[in-house]
Coordinates of C-alpha atoms in Angstrom, one line a residue:
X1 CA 122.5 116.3 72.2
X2 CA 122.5 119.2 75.4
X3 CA 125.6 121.1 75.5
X4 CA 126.0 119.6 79.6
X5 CA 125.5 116.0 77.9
X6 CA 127.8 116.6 75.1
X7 CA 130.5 118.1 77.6
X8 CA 130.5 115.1 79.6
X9 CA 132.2 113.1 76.6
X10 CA 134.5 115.8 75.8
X11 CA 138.0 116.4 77.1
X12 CA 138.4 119.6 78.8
X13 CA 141.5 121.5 79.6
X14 CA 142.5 124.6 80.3
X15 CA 143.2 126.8 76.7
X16 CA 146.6 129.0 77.1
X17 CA 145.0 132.3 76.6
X18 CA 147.0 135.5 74.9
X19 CA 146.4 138.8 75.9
X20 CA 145.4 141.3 73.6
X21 CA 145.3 145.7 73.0
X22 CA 141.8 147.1 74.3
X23 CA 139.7 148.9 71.6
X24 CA 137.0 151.2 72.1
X25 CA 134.9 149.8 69.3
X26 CA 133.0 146.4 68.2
X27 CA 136.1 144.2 67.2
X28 CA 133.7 142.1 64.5
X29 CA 134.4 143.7 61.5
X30 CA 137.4 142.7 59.0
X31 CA 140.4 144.6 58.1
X32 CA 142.3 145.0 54.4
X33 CA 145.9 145.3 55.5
X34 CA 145.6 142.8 58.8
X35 CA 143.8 139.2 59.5
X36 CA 141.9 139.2 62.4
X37 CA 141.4 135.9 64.0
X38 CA 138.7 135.8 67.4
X39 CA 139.4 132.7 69.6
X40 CA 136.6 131.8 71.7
X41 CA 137.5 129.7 74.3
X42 CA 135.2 128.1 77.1
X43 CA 136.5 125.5 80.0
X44 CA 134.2 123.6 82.0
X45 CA 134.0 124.4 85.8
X46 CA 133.3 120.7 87.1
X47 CA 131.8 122.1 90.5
X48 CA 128.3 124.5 90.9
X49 CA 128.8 128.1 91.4
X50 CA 128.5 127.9 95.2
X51 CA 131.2 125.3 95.2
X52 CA 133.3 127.6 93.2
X53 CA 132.3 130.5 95.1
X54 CA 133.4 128.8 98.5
X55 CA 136.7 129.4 100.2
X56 CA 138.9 127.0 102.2
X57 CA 142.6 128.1 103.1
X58 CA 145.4 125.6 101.6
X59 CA 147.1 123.3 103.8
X60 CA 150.4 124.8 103.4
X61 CA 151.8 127.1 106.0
X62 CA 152.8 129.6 104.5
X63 CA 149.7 130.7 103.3
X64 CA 146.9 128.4 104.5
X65 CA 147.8 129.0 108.2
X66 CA 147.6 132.8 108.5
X67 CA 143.8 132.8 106.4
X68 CA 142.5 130.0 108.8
X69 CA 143.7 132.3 112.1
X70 CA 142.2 135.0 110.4
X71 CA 139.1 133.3 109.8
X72 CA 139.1 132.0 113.1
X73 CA 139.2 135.2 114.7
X74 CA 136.6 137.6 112.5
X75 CA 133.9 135.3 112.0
X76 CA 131.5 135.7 113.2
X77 CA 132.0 139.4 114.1
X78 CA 135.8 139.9 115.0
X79 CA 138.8 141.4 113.7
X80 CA 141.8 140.6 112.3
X81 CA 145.2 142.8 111.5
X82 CA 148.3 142.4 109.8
X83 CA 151.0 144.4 109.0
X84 CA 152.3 144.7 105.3
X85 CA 150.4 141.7 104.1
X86 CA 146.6 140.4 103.7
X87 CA 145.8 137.2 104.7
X88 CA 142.6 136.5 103.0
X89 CA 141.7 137.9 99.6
X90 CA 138.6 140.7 99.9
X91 CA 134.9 139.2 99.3
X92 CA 135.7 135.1 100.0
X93 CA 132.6 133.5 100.5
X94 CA 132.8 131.2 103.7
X95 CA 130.8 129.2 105.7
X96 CA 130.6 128.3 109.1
X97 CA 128.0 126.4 111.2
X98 CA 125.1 126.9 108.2
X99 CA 125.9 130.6 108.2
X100 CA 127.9 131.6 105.0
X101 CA 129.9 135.5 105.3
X102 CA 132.0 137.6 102.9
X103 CA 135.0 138.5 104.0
X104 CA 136.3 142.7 103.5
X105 CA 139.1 144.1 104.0
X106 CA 140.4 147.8 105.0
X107 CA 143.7 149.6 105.7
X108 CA 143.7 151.0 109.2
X109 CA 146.9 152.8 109.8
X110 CA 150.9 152.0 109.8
X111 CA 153.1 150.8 111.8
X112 CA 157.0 150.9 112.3
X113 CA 158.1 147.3 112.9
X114 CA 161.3 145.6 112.6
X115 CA 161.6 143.4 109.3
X116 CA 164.7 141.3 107.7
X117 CA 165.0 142.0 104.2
X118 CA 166.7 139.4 101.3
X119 CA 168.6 140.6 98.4
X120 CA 170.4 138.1 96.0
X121 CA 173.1 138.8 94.2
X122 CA 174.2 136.9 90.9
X123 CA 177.7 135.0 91.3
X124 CA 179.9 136.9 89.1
X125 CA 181.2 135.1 86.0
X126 CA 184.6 134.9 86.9
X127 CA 183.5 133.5 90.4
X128 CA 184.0 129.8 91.2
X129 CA 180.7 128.5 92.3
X130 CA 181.8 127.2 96.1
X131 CA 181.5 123.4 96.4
X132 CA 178.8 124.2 99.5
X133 CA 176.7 125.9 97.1
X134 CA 172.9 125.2 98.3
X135 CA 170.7 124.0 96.0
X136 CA 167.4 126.4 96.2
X137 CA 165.1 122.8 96.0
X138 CA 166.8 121.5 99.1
X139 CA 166.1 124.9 101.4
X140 CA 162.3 124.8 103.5
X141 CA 159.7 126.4 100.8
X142 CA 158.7 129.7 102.6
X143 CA 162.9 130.1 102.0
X144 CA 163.1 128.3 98.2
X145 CA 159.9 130.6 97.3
X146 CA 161.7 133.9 98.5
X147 CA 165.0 132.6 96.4
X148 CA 163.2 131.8 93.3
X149 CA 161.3 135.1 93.2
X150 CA 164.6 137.4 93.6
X151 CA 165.7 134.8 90.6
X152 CA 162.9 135.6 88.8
X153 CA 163.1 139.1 89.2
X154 CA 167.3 138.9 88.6
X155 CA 166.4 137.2 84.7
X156 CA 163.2 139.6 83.8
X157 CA 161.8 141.7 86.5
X158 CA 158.8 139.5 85.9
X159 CA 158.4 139.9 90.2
X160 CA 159.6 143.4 91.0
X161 CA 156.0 143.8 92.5
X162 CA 156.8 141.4 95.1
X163 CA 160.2 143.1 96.1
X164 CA 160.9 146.7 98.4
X165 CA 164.1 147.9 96.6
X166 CA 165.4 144.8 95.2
X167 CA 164.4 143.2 98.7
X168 CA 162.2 140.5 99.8
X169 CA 160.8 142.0 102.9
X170 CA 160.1 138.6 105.4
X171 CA 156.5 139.1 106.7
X172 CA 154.3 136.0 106.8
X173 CA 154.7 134.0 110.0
X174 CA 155.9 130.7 108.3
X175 CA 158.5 133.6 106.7
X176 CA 159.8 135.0 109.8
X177 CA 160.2 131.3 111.3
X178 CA 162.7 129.8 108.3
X179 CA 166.3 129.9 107.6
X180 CA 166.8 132.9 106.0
X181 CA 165.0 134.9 109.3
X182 CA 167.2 133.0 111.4
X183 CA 170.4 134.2 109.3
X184 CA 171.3 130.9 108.1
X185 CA 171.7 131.8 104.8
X186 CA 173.6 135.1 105.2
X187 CA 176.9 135.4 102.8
X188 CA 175.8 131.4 101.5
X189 CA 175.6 131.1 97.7
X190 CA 172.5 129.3 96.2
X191 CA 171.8 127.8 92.7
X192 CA 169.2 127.0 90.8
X193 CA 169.8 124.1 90.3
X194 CA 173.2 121.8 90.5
X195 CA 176.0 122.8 88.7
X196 CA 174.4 126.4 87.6
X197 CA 173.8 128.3 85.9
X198 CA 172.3 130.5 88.2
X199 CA 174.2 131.3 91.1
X200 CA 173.5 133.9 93.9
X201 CA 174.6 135.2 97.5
X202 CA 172.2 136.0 99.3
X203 CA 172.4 138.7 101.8
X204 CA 170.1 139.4 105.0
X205 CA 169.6 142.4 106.7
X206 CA 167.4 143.8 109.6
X207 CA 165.6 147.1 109.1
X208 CA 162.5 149.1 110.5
X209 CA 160.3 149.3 107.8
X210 CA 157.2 151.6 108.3
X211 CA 154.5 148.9 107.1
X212 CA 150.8 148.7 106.7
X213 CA 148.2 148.0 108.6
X214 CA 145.1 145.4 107.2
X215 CA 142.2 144.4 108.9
X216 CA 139.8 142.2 107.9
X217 CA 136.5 141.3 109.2
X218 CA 133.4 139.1 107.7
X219 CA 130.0 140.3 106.8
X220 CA 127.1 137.9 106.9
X221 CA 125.2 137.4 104.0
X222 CA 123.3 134.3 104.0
X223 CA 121.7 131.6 106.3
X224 CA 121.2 129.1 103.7
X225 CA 122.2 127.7 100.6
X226 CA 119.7 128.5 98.4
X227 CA 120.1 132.6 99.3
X228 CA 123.7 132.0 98.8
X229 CA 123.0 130.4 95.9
X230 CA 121.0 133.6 94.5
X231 CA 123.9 135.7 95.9
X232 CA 126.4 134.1 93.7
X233 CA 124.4 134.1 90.5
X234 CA 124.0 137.9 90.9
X235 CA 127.6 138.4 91.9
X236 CA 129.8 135.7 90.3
X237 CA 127.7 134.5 86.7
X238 CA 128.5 136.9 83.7
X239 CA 126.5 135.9 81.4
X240 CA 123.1 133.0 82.2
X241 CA 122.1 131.5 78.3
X242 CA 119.6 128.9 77.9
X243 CA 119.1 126.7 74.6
X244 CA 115.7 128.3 73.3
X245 CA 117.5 131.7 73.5
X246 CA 120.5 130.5 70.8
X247 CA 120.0 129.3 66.9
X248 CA 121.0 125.8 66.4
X249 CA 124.0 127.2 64.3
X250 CA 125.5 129.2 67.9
X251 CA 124.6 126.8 70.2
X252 CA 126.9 124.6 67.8
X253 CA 129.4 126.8 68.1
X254 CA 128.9 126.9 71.4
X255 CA 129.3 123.3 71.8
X256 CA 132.2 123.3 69.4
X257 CA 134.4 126.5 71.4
X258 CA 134.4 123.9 74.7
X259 CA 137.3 122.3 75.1
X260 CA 140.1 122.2 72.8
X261 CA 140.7 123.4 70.4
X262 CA 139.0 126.1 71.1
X263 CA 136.6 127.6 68.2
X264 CA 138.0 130.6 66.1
X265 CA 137.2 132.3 63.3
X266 CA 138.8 135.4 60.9
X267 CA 137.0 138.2 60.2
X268 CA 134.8 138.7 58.2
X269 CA 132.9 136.6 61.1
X270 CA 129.5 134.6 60.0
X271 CA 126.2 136.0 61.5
X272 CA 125.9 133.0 64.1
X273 CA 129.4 133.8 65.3
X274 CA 128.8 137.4 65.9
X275 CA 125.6 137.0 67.1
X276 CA 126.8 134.0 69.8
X277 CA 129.8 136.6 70.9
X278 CA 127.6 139.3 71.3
X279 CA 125.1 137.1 73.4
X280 CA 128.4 136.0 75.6
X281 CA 129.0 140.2 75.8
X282 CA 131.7 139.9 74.0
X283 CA 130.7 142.7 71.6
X284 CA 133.1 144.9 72.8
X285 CA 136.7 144.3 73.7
X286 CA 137.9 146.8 76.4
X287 CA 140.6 144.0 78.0
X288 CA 141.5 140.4 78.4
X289 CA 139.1 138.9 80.7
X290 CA 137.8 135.6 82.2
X291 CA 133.9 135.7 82.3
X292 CA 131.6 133.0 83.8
X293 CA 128.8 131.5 82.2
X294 CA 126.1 129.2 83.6
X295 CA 124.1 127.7 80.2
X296 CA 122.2 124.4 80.2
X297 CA 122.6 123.3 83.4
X298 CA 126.9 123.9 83.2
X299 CA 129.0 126.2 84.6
X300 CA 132.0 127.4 82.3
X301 CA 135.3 130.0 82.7
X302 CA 135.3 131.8 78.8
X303 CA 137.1 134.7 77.0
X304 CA 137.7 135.7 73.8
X305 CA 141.4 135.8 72.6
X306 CA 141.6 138.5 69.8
X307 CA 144.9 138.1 67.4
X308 CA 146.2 140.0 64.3
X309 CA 148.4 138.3 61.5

């Protein structure tokens, strides 16, 4: 049976993927003291490459709104500048009227700008949680995102990233419109959830903040879909595998590594599954990485998870 027939009966999910240590040589071979296990794991992409390739903004406010003004203004040969934040993601493919662009991105300078900045500070222990505690699910989401994140980065630093100084700096517009930019939520104490057990205050302040300026613009690259097509083979596809080019024992493993479980074996690996990774590029393990594949007709997300017991 083809591998896209075959995947058509399967059940496909996405595998939880680990991460694993780069090495600077072929990661095949076997070792005495150590059992090394290679997880291959390939998900289908239900949609073609140019569906994948093609960006539309979310609905949502806080993030949808500011990429569809920006869109709006740099296609098909404007300009478009924020300060402190991007609102579109360097080299989106987009289309408009037929004509399908890229979108790019620069920094153009700074800015001094006024900003209100968020801190949250855990309720001590010995502090009563007030009985007009918020809970963070019932606050407007730009507001509830900005709280969860300074929790997030309270329990593990997971988000520290995100923040200036402990700080959530208020930039998006959906941001500077919700309760915590109009003060509402200065000195109030939030949880998690009702009842705790994580309480904070939240504090908001107003500061100049010497931010940076983005501007992006859009490129055109094609006037149809079959040159975009091309365009995101070149660009977007990893790896292009038809069935004459595999034995029948890889394209079973092949078959086998979609979906889940994934396939996986300990080295010392047999000849099909080396050969099969090293046909996928996989030969070499620098970093954990997603790579696309188009094989068969199907379009597929894959990676190989690389684990020591």
């Amino acid at each position: 049976m083809a591998l896209h027939r075959r995947r058509l009966l399967q059940s496909v999910a996405a595998a939880s993927l680990g991460t694993f240590a780069g090495c600077a040589t072929p990661v095949f071979s076997g070792n005495e003291e150590k059992q090394t296990t290679y997880t291959l794991n390939i998900d289908d992409i239900p949609v073609s490459p140019v569906e994948h390739a093609l960006y539309e903004p979310s609905d949502g406010a806080l993030f949808g709104d500011p990429a569809r003004t920006a869109l709006d203004d740099i296609i098909p040969e404007g300009r478009h500048t924020t300060y402190g934040y991007q609102p579109l993601s360097e080299d989106h493919y987009v289309e408009r009227n037929g004509t399908y662009y890229q979108t790019k991105h620069i920094v153009t300078g700074q800015k001094r700008l006024q900003r209100t900045l968020v801190r949250g500070e855990p309720l001590p222990e010995d502090e009563k949680t007030p009985d007009d505690a918020i809970v963070v699910e019932s606050l407007d989401k730009p507001t509830s995102r900005v709280v969860k994140i300074l929790h997030s980065n309270a329990q593990t630093g997971s988000t520290a990233d995100l923040l200036r100084d402990d700080a959530y700096v208020l930039r998006r517009p959906a941001e500077q419109e919700s309760a915590l930019a109009a003060g509402e939520l200065d000195g109030r104490v939030v949880t998690m959830k009702k009842g705790g057990p994580w309480v904070y205050r939240i504090q908001t302040t107003q500061t100049e903040l010497v931010e940076t300026e983005h501007t992006i613009f859009a490129v055109e690259v094609a006037t149809s879909r079959e040159a975009l097509r091309e365009i995101v083979f070149n660009t977007r596809i990893d790896t292009e595998l038809e069935p004459g080019e595999l034995s029948e024992d890889e394209q079973e493993i092949l078959e086998e590594a979609i979906g889940l479980p994934p396939y996986e074996e300990t080295a010392p690996l047999s000849e099909s599954y080396e050969s099969l990774l090293n046909a996928l590029k996989l030969a070499e393990v620098e970093q954990f990485d997603r790579k696309h594949l188009w094989y068969d007709g199907g379009y597929y997300r894959y990676s190989l998870n690389v684990s020591e017991n």
